[in-house]
Amino acid sequence: MWTHSGCGGTGVAMARREGASAAWDRARAAARELGERTGPSAARRVPLAEALGATLASDLPALVGIPDCDTSAMDGYAVCGPGPWRVTGRVLAGAAPTDDALTPGTAVEIATGAPVPPGTTSVLPYEHARAEGVGTAPGTVPGATVSGETEPDRHVRRAGEDTRPGDVVLKQGAPVTAAVLGLAASLGHDALPVRRPVLAVLVTGDEVVRSGVPGPGRVRDAIGPMLPGLAAWAGARAEPPAHLGDVRAGLADALHSAAGAGADAVAVCGASSKGPADHLRSALDDLGAETVVDGVACRPGHPQLLARLPDGPAVVGLPGNPGAALVAAVTLLAPLLSALAGRPDPAAAAPGRAELSAPVRPHPRDTRLVAVRLTGSAAEPVGHDRPGSLRSPAAADGYAVIPPDWSGPVAEIVRLPR
């Protein structure tokens, strides 16, 4: 029978079943729902230089119009009425708007972005102008006469035609990209209100080394270096990993410390299986945690775990094999963190579905996650699918989701960070 979790909600309530692993899609839904019910994470106002990758915590208004006054879109002449026009002066970018209006038959030489004088009916670009008298275009001096063909309002950008003061240009929940930072700056902002959940990372294992070539019986930590990028992809920030031995008490202490330090979520790398050195479940029991997902019926990545500490952060248990850990991170961690950030799950981005270009055999009981490259509407399996290797996802755009009853050729696609 299905058992209720204390978090409530359909997805979380149905994610755990007595004596069985959660279905892959149910597990993802449970992680997303837990994040939505727990979050969003606290909003902070940060300088633009610190906002990249975060999520807008409120709508972004324009503090200034774009443009803020009538300006020239070309280098040339701001003219009034029909030509020819007598040049009466010059206006460069950065000049203050003037109250001195042009009169019919007059013009000023003007630079792109400079404010046009009142009375300007259009801007005549240099390349369309014929200069007569003193000087030649460009660089015509006052007293010259210019002529040429133009149209009313041509090459004049009117105040607020792109954005008016007070316009909402982006809604709450938008990711802060490089273009968003430039837009915010252009609209007069020096700081932004953002959400960026904090992910604490605990890497367990007596056999794990942090640098260099591992010796016999040792393995290099591949999951710790992978998680900051995945966390950023989901709108979060990963703290530098803490490395722990295979000690139950030490793991419980580290979980308690992460909760006390204000982490919004904790990723535990390794210790999520049920071997003699895997202490995550018992450590969570020691802390009175509520288990939401205990194992997921997927390959790779079956021994993954989702729990919540009492009045504390969610905990995601990732398998110790790097390939399996990445599948688990896409299954549980990305939906959780993106919900805490108040933004869509990036793994659920388009195309959504694609046709596999080569046969794939389903597993008889579990959902398979097969690394694929995407080309148009086609998905090409990469190969090299091993739980202990990141070779296939490193060359992939996403995973094809192959449930036990799949008959092909079209499969659901979940994206990977690229």
CSV table of C-alpha atoms in Angstrom, one decimal:
chain,number,residue,atom,x,y,z
A,1,MET,CA,0.0,0.0,0.0
A,2,TRP,CA,1.0,3.6,-0.5
A,3,THR,CA,2.1,5.4,2.7
A,4,HIS,CA,1.6,9.1,3.6
A,5,SER,CA,4.5,11.3,4.4
A,6,GLY,CA,4.1,14.1,6.8
A,7,CYS,CA,4.8,16.7,4.1
A,8,GLY,CA,1.3,16.0,2.6
A,9,GLY,CA,0.4,16.5,-1.0
A,10,THR,CA,-0.3,13.8,-3.7
A,11,GLY,CA,3.2,13.5,-5.1
A,12,VAL,CA,5.0,13.2,-1.8
A,13,ALA,CA,2.4,11.0,-0.3
A,14,MET,CA,2.6,8.5,-3.2
A,15,ALA,CA,6.4,8.6,-3.7
A,16,ARG,CA,7.2,6.0,-1.1
A,17,ARG,CA,5.7,2.5,-1.0
A,18,GLU,CA,6.3,-0.1,1.7
A,19,GLY,CA,8.8,-2.6,0.6
A,20,ALA,CA,9.4,-1.1,-2.9
A,21,SER,CA,11.2,1.7,-4.6
A,22,ALA,CA,9.4,4.7,-6.0
A,23,ALA,CA,8.6,4.9,-9.7
A,24,TRP,CA,11.0,7.2,-11.4
A,25,ASP,CA,8.3,9.8,-12.4
A,26,ARG,CA,6.7,9.7,-9.0
A,27,ALA,CA,10.1,10.3,-7.4
A,28,ARG,CA,10.7,13.4,-9.5
A,29,ALA,CA,7.2,14.7,-8.7
A,30,ALA,CA,7.8,14.1,-5.0
A,31,ALA,CA,11.1,16.0,-5.1
A,32,ARG,CA,9.6,19.0,-6.9
A,33,GLU,CA,6.6,19.0,-4.5
A,34,LEU,CA,8.8,18.9,-1.4
A,35,GLY,CA,10.8,21.9,-2.7
A,36,GLU,CA,7.6,23.8,-3.4
A,37,ARG,CA,6.1,23.1,0.0
A,38,THR,CA,9.4,23.9,1.8
A,39,GLY,CA,10.5,26.9,-0.2
A,40,PRO,CA,11.0,29.2,-1.8
A,41,SER,CA,14.4,30.0,-0.3
A,42,ALA,CA,14.9,33.4,1.3
A,43,ALA,CA,15.2,36.4,-1.0
A,44,ARG,CA,18.3,38.6,-0.8
A,45,ARG,CA,19.2,41.9,-2.5
A,46,VAL,CA,22.6,41.5,-4.1
A,47,PRO,CA,24.8,43.6,-6.4
A,48,LEU,CA,24.5,42.9,-10.1
A,49,ALA,CA,28.0,41.3,-10.1
A,50,GLU,CA,26.7,38.6,-7.6
A,51,ALA,CA,23.3,37.9,-9.2
A,52,LEU,CA,24.3,35.8,-12.2
A,53,GLY,CA,22.6,32.4,-12.1
A,54,ALA,CA,20.1,33.3,-9.4
A,55,THR,CA,16.4,33.7,-9.8
A,56,LEU,CA,14.5,37.0,-9.6
A,57,ALA,CA,12.6,37.2,-6.3
A,58,SER,CA,10.2,39.9,-7.6
A,59,ASP,CA,9.2,41.6,-10.8
A,60,LEU,CA,11.8,43.8,-12.5
A,61,PRO,CA,10.6,47.3,-13.2
A,62,ALA,CA,12.2,49.9,-15.5
A,63,LEU,CA,13.6,52.8,-13.4
A,64,VAL,CA,14.2,54.8,-16.6
A,65,GLY,CA,12.7,54.8,-20.1
A,66,ILE,CA,14.6,53.2,-23.1
A,67,PRO,CA,15.4,55.6,-24.6
A,68,ASP,CA,14.9,58.2,-21.9
A,69,CYS,CA,14.5,61.0,-24.5
A,70,ASP,CA,14.2,61.3,-28.3
A,71,THR,CA,17.5,60.1,-29.8
A,72,SER,CA,19.1,59.5,-33.1
A,73,ALA,CA,19.4,55.9,-34.3
A,74,MET,CA,22.1,56.8,-36.9
A,75,ASP,CA,25.1,59.1,-37.5
A,76,GLY,CA,24.1,61.9,-39.8
A,77,TYR,CA,21.8,64.9,-39.6
A,78,ALA,CA,18.7,65.6,-37.5
A,79,VAL,CA,16.5,67.6,-39.9
A,80,CYS,CA,13.3,69.5,-39.7
A,81,GLY,CA,10.8,69.5,-42.6
A,82,PRO,CA,11.7,69.1,-46.2
A,83,GLY,CA,15.2,69.7,-47.5
A,84,PRO,CA,17.6,71.1,-48.3
A,85,TRP,CA,18.7,72.0,-44.8
A,86,ARG,CA,21.1,74.5,-43.4
A,87,VAL,CA,23.4,73.0,-40.7
A,88,THR,CA,23.2,75.0,-37.5
A,89,GLY,CA,25.3,73.0,-35.1
A,90,ARG,CA,26.4,69.6,-33.9
A,91,VAL,CA,25.2,67.2,-31.1
A,92,LEU,CA,27.3,64.3,-29.8
A,93,ALA,CA,26.3,61.3,-27.7
A,94,GLY,CA,26.2,62.2,-24.0
A,95,ALA,CA,25.0,65.8,-24.6
A,96,ALA,CA,22.1,66.9,-22.5
A,97,PRO,CA,18.7,67.4,-24.3
A,98,THR,CA,18.2,71.0,-25.4
A,99,ASP,CA,15.2,73.2,-25.6
A,100,ASP,CA,16.5,74.9,-28.8
A,101,ALA,CA,14.1,73.6,-31.4
A,102,LEU,CA,14.9,73.1,-35.1
A,103,THR,CA,12.9,75.2,-37.5
A,104,PRO,CA,11.8,74.1,-41.0
A,105,GLY,CA,14.8,73.9,-43.3
A,106,THR,CA,17.4,73.6,-40.6
A,107,ALA,CA,19.5,70.6,-39.3
A,108,VAL,CA,22.2,69.7,-36.8
A,109,GLU,CA,24.9,67.2,-37.4
A,110,ILE,CA,24.2,64.3,-34.9
A,111,ALA,CA,25.8,61.1,-33.5
A,112,THR,CA,24.1,57.8,-32.9
A,113,GLY,CA,22.5,57.9,-29.4
A,114,ALA,CA,22.6,61.7,-29.1
A,115,PRO,CA,19.4,63.5,-28.2
A,116,VAL,CA,17.6,65.1,-31.2
A,117,PRO,CA,16.5,68.7,-30.8
A,118,PRO,CA,12.8,69.5,-30.5
A,119,GLY,CA,11.2,69.9,-33.9
A,120,THR,CA,13.3,67.0,-35.5
A,121,THR,CA,11.2,65.2,-38.1
A,122,SER,CA,13.8,62.6,-39.1
A,123,VAL,CA,17.5,61.8,-39.2
A,124,LEU,CA,19.3,61.7,-42.6
A,125,PRO,CA,22.2,59.3,-42.4
A,126,TYR,CA,25.6,60.4,-43.7
A,127,GLU,CA,25.6,57.8,-46.4
A,128,HIS,CA,22.3,59.3,-47.8
A,129,ALA,CA,23.3,62.9,-47.5
A,130,ARG,CA,24.8,65.3,-50.0
A,131,ALA,CA,26.8,68.1,-48.4
A,132,GLU,CA,27.3,71.5,-50.1
A,133,GLY,CA,29.3,74.5,-49.1
A,134,VAL,CA,31.8,74.4,-46.3
A,135,GLY,CA,33.1,71.0,-45.3
A,136,THR,CA,32.1,67.5,-46.3
A,137,ALA,CA,30.1,64.9,-44.5
A,138,PRO,CA,30.9,63.5,-42.0
A,139,GLY,CA,32.3,66.4,-40.1
A,140,THR,CA,30.3,69.1,-41.7
A,141,VAL,CA,30.7,72.5,-40.0
A,142,PRO,CA,27.8,74.9,-39.3
A,143,GLY,CA,26.9,76.9,-42.4
A,144,ALA,CA,26.9,73.9,-44.8
A,145,THR,CA,23.8,72.8,-46.6
A,146,VAL,CA,22.8,69.2,-46.9
A,147,SER,CA,20.1,67.5,-48.9
A,148,GLY,CA,18.8,64.0,-49.4
A,149,GLU,CA,15.8,61.7,-49.3
A,150,THR,CA,14.2,60.9,-46.0
A,151,GLU,CA,10.9,59.9,-44.4
A,152,PRO,CA,9.0,61.3,-41.4
A,153,ASP,CA,10.3,59.9,-38.1
A,154,ARG,CA,12.9,57.8,-39.9
A,155,HIS,CA,15.9,56.9,-37.7
A,156,VAL,CA,14.5,58.7,-34.7
A,157,ARG,CA,14.0,56.7,-31.5
A,158,ARG,CA,11.2,58.3,-29.5
A,159,ALA,CA,11.4,58.4,-25.7
A,160,GLY,CA,10.1,55.2,-24.2
A,161,GLU,CA,9.4,53.5,-27.5
A,162,ASP,CA,11.2,50.3,-26.3
A,163,THR,CA,10.5,50.6,-22.5
A,164,ARG,CA,8.6,53.1,-20.5
A,165,PRO,CA,9.5,54.0,-16.9
A,166,GLY,CA,7.6,51.7,-14.6
A,167,ASP,CA,7.2,48.9,-17.2
A,168,VAL,CA,7.7,45.4,-15.8
A,169,VAL,CA,10.3,43.9,-18.1
A,170,LEU,CA,10.7,40.5,-16.4
A,171,LYS,CA,8.5,38.6,-14.0
A,172,GLN,CA,9.4,37.0,-10.7
A,173,GLY,CA,11.0,33.6,-11.2
A,174,ALA,CA,13.1,34.5,-14.3
A,175,PRO,CA,16.7,33.2,-14.2
A,176,VAL,CA,19.3,35.9,-14.0
A,177,THR,CA,21.3,35.5,-17.2
A,178,ALA,CA,24.1,37.7,-18.6
A,179,ALA,CA,21.5,39.5,-20.8
A,180,VAL,CA,19.3,40.1,-17.7
A,181,LEU,CA,22.2,41.7,-15.9
A,182,GLY,CA,22.8,44.0,-18.9
A,183,LEU,CA,19.1,44.8,-19.1
A,184,ALA,CA,18.9,45.6,-15.4
A,185,ALA,CA,21.9,47.9,-15.6
A,186,SER,CA,20.4,49.7,-18.6
A,187,LEU,CA,17.2,50.3,-16.6
A,188,GLY,CA,19.0,51.9,-13.7
A,189,HIS,CA,19.4,49.0,-11.3
A,190,ASP,CA,22.6,48.5,-9.2
A,191,ALA,CA,21.2,45.4,-7.3
A,192,LEU,CA,18.6,42.8,-7.7
A,193,PRO,CA,16.3,40.9,-5.3
A,194,VAL,CA,17.1,37.2,-6.0
A,195,ARG,CA,16.7,33.7,-4.6
A,196,ARG,CA,19.6,31.3,-4.7
A,197,PRO,CA,19.2,28.2,-2.5
A,198,VAL,CA,22.3,27.0,-0.7
A,199,LEU,CA,23.3,23.4,-1.2
A,200,ALA,CA,25.6,21.7,1.4
A,201,VAL,CA,27.6,18.9,-0.1
A,202,LEU,CA,28.9,15.9,2.0
A,203,VAL,CA,31.2,13.4,0.2
A,204,THR,CA,31.6,10.2,2.1
A,205,GLY,CA,33.9,7.2,1.7
A,206,ASP,CA,37.2,6.1,3.2
A,207,GLU,CA,38.4,5.2,-0.3
A,208,VAL,CA,37.8,8.7,-1.8
A,209,VAL,CA,40.7,11.0,-2.5
A,210,ARG,CA,40.4,14.7,-3.5
A,211,SER,CA,43.3,15.2,-5.9
A,212,GLY,CA,45.9,13.6,-8.0
A,213,VAL,CA,45.9,10.0,-9.4
A,214,PRO,CA,44.3,7.6,-6.9
A,215,GLY,CA,46.3,4.7,-5.7
A,216,PRO,CA,45.3,1.1,-5.6
A,217,GLY,CA,41.9,0.6,-3.9
A,218,ARG,CA,41.2,4.3,-4.0
A,219,VAL,CA,38.9,6.4,-6.2
A,220,ARG,CA,39.0,10.1,-7.1
A,221,ASP,CA,36.0,12.2,-6.0
A,222,ALA,CA,34.1,12.8,-9.2
A,223,ILE,CA,30.8,13.8,-7.7
A,224,GLY,CA,31.9,16.8,-5.6
A,225,PRO,CA,33.3,18.6,-8.6
A,226,MET,CA,30.2,17.9,-10.6
A,227,LEU,CA,27.6,19.2,-8.2
A,228,PRO,CA,28.4,23.0,-8.3
A,229,GLY,CA,27.6,23.2,-12.0
A,230,LEU,CA,24.4,21.1,-11.5
A,231,ALA,CA,23.3,23.2,-8.6
A,232,ALA,CA,23.9,26.5,-10.6
A,233,TRP,CA,21.9,25.0,-13.5
A,234,ALA,CA,19.0,24.6,-11.1
A,235,GLY,CA,19.4,28.1,-9.6
A,236,ALA,CA,21.3,27.2,-6.5
A,237,ARG,CA,24.8,27.6,-5.1
A,238,ALA,CA,26.8,24.6,-3.8
A,239,GLU,CA,29.1,25.1,-0.9
A,240,PRO,CA,32.6,23.5,-1.1
A,241,PRO,CA,32.2,19.8,-0.3
A,242,ALA,CA,33.0,18.4,3.1
A,243,HIS,CA,34.7,15.0,3.0
A,244,LEU,CA,33.8,12.4,5.6
A,245,GLY,CA,34.9,8.9,6.3
A,246,ASP,CA,32.5,6.0,6.6
A,247,VAL,CA,31.4,6.8,10.2
A,248,ARG,CA,27.8,6.9,11.2
A,249,ALA,CA,28.2,9.5,14.0
A,250,GLY,CA,30.3,11.8,11.8
A,251,LEU,CA,27.7,11.8,9.1
A,252,ALA,CA,24.9,12.6,11.6
A,253,ASP,CA,27.0,15.4,13.0
A,254,ALA,CA,27.7,16.8,9.5
A,255,LEU,CA,24.0,16.8,8.6
A,256,HIS,CA,23.2,18.5,11.9
A,257,SER,CA,25.9,21.1,11.2
A,258,ALA,CA,24.7,21.8,7.6
A,259,ALA,CA,21.1,22.3,8.9
A,260,GLY,CA,22.4,24.7,11.6
A,261,ALA,CA,24.5,26.7,9.1
A,262,GLY,CA,21.4,27.5,7.1
A,263,ALA,CA,21.7,25.2,4.1
A,264,ASP,CA,18.4,24.9,2.1
A,265,ALA,CA,19.3,21.4,1.0
A,266,VAL,CA,22.0,18.8,1.6
A,267,ALA,CA,23.5,16.4,-1.0
A,268,VAL,CA,25.2,13.3,0.5
A,269,CYS,CA,27.4,11.6,-2.0
A,270,GLY,CA,27.7,7.9,-1.3
A,271,ALA,CA,26.3,6.1,1.8
A,272,SER,CA,22.8,5.9,0.2
A,273,SER,CA,22.9,2.2,-0.5
A,274,LYS,CA,22.4,-0.6,2.2
A,275,GLY,CA,26.0,-1.9,2.5
A,276,PRO,CA,28.0,-2.2,5.7
A,277,ALA,CA,29.6,1.2,5.2
A,278,ASP,CA,26.4,3.0,4.1
A,279,HIS,CA,25.2,5.0,7.1
A,280,LEU,CA,22.9,7.7,5.6
A,281,ARG,CA,19.6,6.0,6.6
A,282,SER,CA,20.7,5.3,10.1
A,283,ALA,CA,22.1,8.8,10.5
A,284,LEU,CA,18.8,10.3,9.3
A,285,ASP,CA,17.0,8.0,11.8
A,286,ASP,CA,19.2,9.4,14.5
A,287,LEU,CA,18.1,12.9,13.6
A,288,GLY,CA,14.4,12.1,13.4
A,289,ALA,CA,14.3,12.8,9.6
A,290,GLU,CA,11.2,12.0,7.6
A,291,THR,CA,11.9,9.8,4.5
A,292,VAL,CA,10.1,10.8,1.4
A,293,VAL,CA,11.7,8.6,-1.3
A,294,ASP,CA,13.7,5.5,-0.3
A,295,GLY,CA,15.1,4.1,-3.5
A,296,VAL,CA,13.9,4.7,-7.1
A,297,ALA,CA,13.1,2.1,-9.6
A,298,CYS,CA,15.5,3.3,-12.3
A,299,ARG,CA,18.8,2.2,-13.8
A,300,PRO,CA,21.3,3.6,-13.1
A,301,GLY,CA,20.7,5.4,-9.8
A,302,HIS,CA,18.5,3.0,-7.9
A,303,PRO,CA,19.9,3.6,-4.4
A,304,GLN,CA,18.9,7.2,-4.1
A,305,LEU,CA,17.1,8.8,-1.2
A,306,LEU,CA,15.1,11.9,-0.4
A,307,ALA,CA,14.4,12.9,3.2
A,308,ARG,CA,13.7,16.0,5.3
A,309,LEU,CA,15.3,16.9,8.6
A,310,PRO,CA,12.9,18.1,11.4
A,311,ASP,CA,12.4,21.8,10.8
A,312,GLY,CA,15.4,21.7,8.6
A,313,PRO,CA,16.6,21.2,5.0
A,314,ALA,CA,15.8,18.4,2.6
A,315,VAL,CA,18.5,15.7,2.2
A,316,VAL,CA,19.2,14.0,-1.1
A,317,GLY,CA,21.2,10.8,-1.0
A,318,LEU,CA,23.2,10.2,-4.1
A,319,PRO,CA,24.8,6.9,-5.0
A,320,GLY,CA,28.6,6.7,-4.8
A,321,ASN,CA,29.0,5.7,-8.5
A,322,PRO,CA,29.4,9.0,-10.5
A,323,GLY,CA,27.1,8.0,-13.4
A,324,ALA,CA,24.4,6.8,-11.0
A,325,ALA,CA,24.9,9.9,-8.9
A,326,LEU,CA,24.2,12.1,-11.9
A,327,VAL,CA,21.0,10.3,-12.7
A,328,ALA,CA,19.9,10.7,-9.1
A,329,ALA,CA,20.8,14.4,-9.2
A,330,VAL,CA,18.6,14.8,-12.3
A,331,THR,CA,15.8,12.7,-10.7
A,332,LEU,CA,15.7,14.3,-7.2
A,333,LEU,CA,18.2,17.1,-6.7
A,334,ALA,CA,17.4,19.3,-9.8
A,335,PRO,CA,13.6,19.3,-9.2
A,336,LEU,CA,14.1,20.0,-5.5
A,337,LEU,CA,16.6,22.9,-5.9
A,338,SER,CA,14.7,24.6,-8.8
A,339,ALA,CA,11.5,24.5,-6.7
A,340,LEU,CA,13.4,26.1,-3.8
A,341,ALA,CA,14.7,28.7,-6.3
A,342,GLY,CA,11.1,29.4,-7.5
A,343,ARG,CA,11.9,28.5,-11.1
A,344,PRO,CA,11.0,25.7,-13.6
A,345,ASP,CA,13.0,22.4,-13.4
A,346,PRO,CA,15.7,22.8,-16.1
A,347,ALA,CA,15.8,19.1,-16.7
A,348,ALA,CA,12.2,19.4,-18.1
A,349,ALA,CA,13.2,21.9,-20.8
A,350,ALA,CA,12.3,21.3,-24.5
A,351,PRO,CA,12.3,19.2,-26.6
A,352,GLY,CA,10.4,17.0,-24.1
A,353,ARG,CA,10.2,14.0,-26.5
A,354,ALA,CA,12.4,12.7,-29.3
A,355,GLU,CA,12.7,9.7,-31.5
A,356,LEU,CA,15.6,7.4,-30.8
A,357,SER,CA,17.8,6.8,-33.8
A,358,ALA,CA,19.0,3.3,-32.5
A,359,PRO,CA,17.2,0.5,-30.7
A,360,VAL,CA,17.2,0.5,-26.9
A,361,ARG,CA,16.1,-2.4,-24.8
A,362,PRO,CA,13.9,-1.6,-21.8
A,363,HIS,CA,14.6,-3.1,-18.3
A,364,PRO,CA,12.0,-5.6,-17.2
A,365,ARG,CA,11.2,-3.8,-14.0
A,366,ASP,CA,12.9,-0.4,-13.8
A,367,THR,CA,13.0,2.8,-15.9
A,368,ARG,CA,16.3,3.1,-17.8
A,369,LEU,CA,17.9,6.5,-18.3
A,370,VAL,CA,19.9,6.4,-21.5
A,371,ALA,CA,22.3,9.2,-22.4
A,372,VAL,CA,21.5,10.7,-25.8
A,373,ARG,CA,22.7,13.4,-28.1
A,374,LEU,CA,19.9,15.5,-29.6
A,375,THR,CA,19.9,16.5,-33.3
A,376,GLY,CA,16.6,18.2,-34.3
A,377,SER,CA,13.8,15.8,-33.4
A,378,ALA,CA,16.1,12.8,-33.1
A,379,ALA,CA,18.0,11.4,-30.1
A,380,GLU,CA,21.1,9.3,-30.6
A,381,PRO,CA,22.2,7.0,-27.8
A,382,VAL,CA,25.8,7.8,-26.8
A,383,GLY,CA,26.7,4.3,-25.5
A,384,HIS,CA,29.2,3.6,-22.6
A,385,ASP,CA,26.4,3.5,-20.1
A,386,ARG,CA,28.0,2.4,-16.9
A,387,PRO,CA,26.9,3.5,-13.3
A,388,GLY,CA,30.5,4.1,-12.4
A,389,SER,CA,31.4,6.3,-15.4
A,390,LEU,CA,30.5,9.8,-16.5
A,391,ARG,CA,31.8,9.2,-20.1
A,392,SER,CA,28.3,8.9,-21.7
A,393,PRO,CA,26.6,11.9,-20.0
A,394,ALA,CA,29.7,14.0,-20.6
A,395,ALA,CA,29.0,13.6,-24.3
A,396,ALA,CA,25.2,13.8,-24.0
A,397,ASP,CA,22.5,16.5,-24.1
A,398,GLY,CA,20.1,14.6,-21.9
A,399,TYR,CA,18.7,11.2,-20.9
A,400,ALA,CA,16.0,9.3,-22.8
A,401,VAL,CA,13.5,7.9,-20.3
A,402,ILE,CA,12.8,4.2,-21.1
A,403,PRO,CA,10.1,2.7,-18.9
A,404,PRO,CA,9.7,-1.1,-18.6
A,405,ASP,CA,6.7,-1.1,-21.0
A,406,TRP,CA,8.4,1.1,-23.6
A,407,SER,CA,8.1,-0.1,-27.3
A,408,GLY,CA,9.7,3.0,-29.0
A,409,PRO,CA,10.8,4.8,-30.9
A,410,VAL,CA,9.7,8.1,-29.2
A,411,ALA,CA,10.9,8.7,-25.7
A,412,GLU,CA,10.6,11.4,-23.0
A,413,ILE,CA,13.8,13.4,-22.8
A,414,VAL,CA,15.2,15.0,-19.6
A,415,ARG,CA,18.0,17.5,-20.1
A,416,LEU,CA,21.5,17.6,-18.7
A,417,PRO,CA,23.4,20.8,-17.9
A,418,ARG,CA,25.4,21.9,-21.0
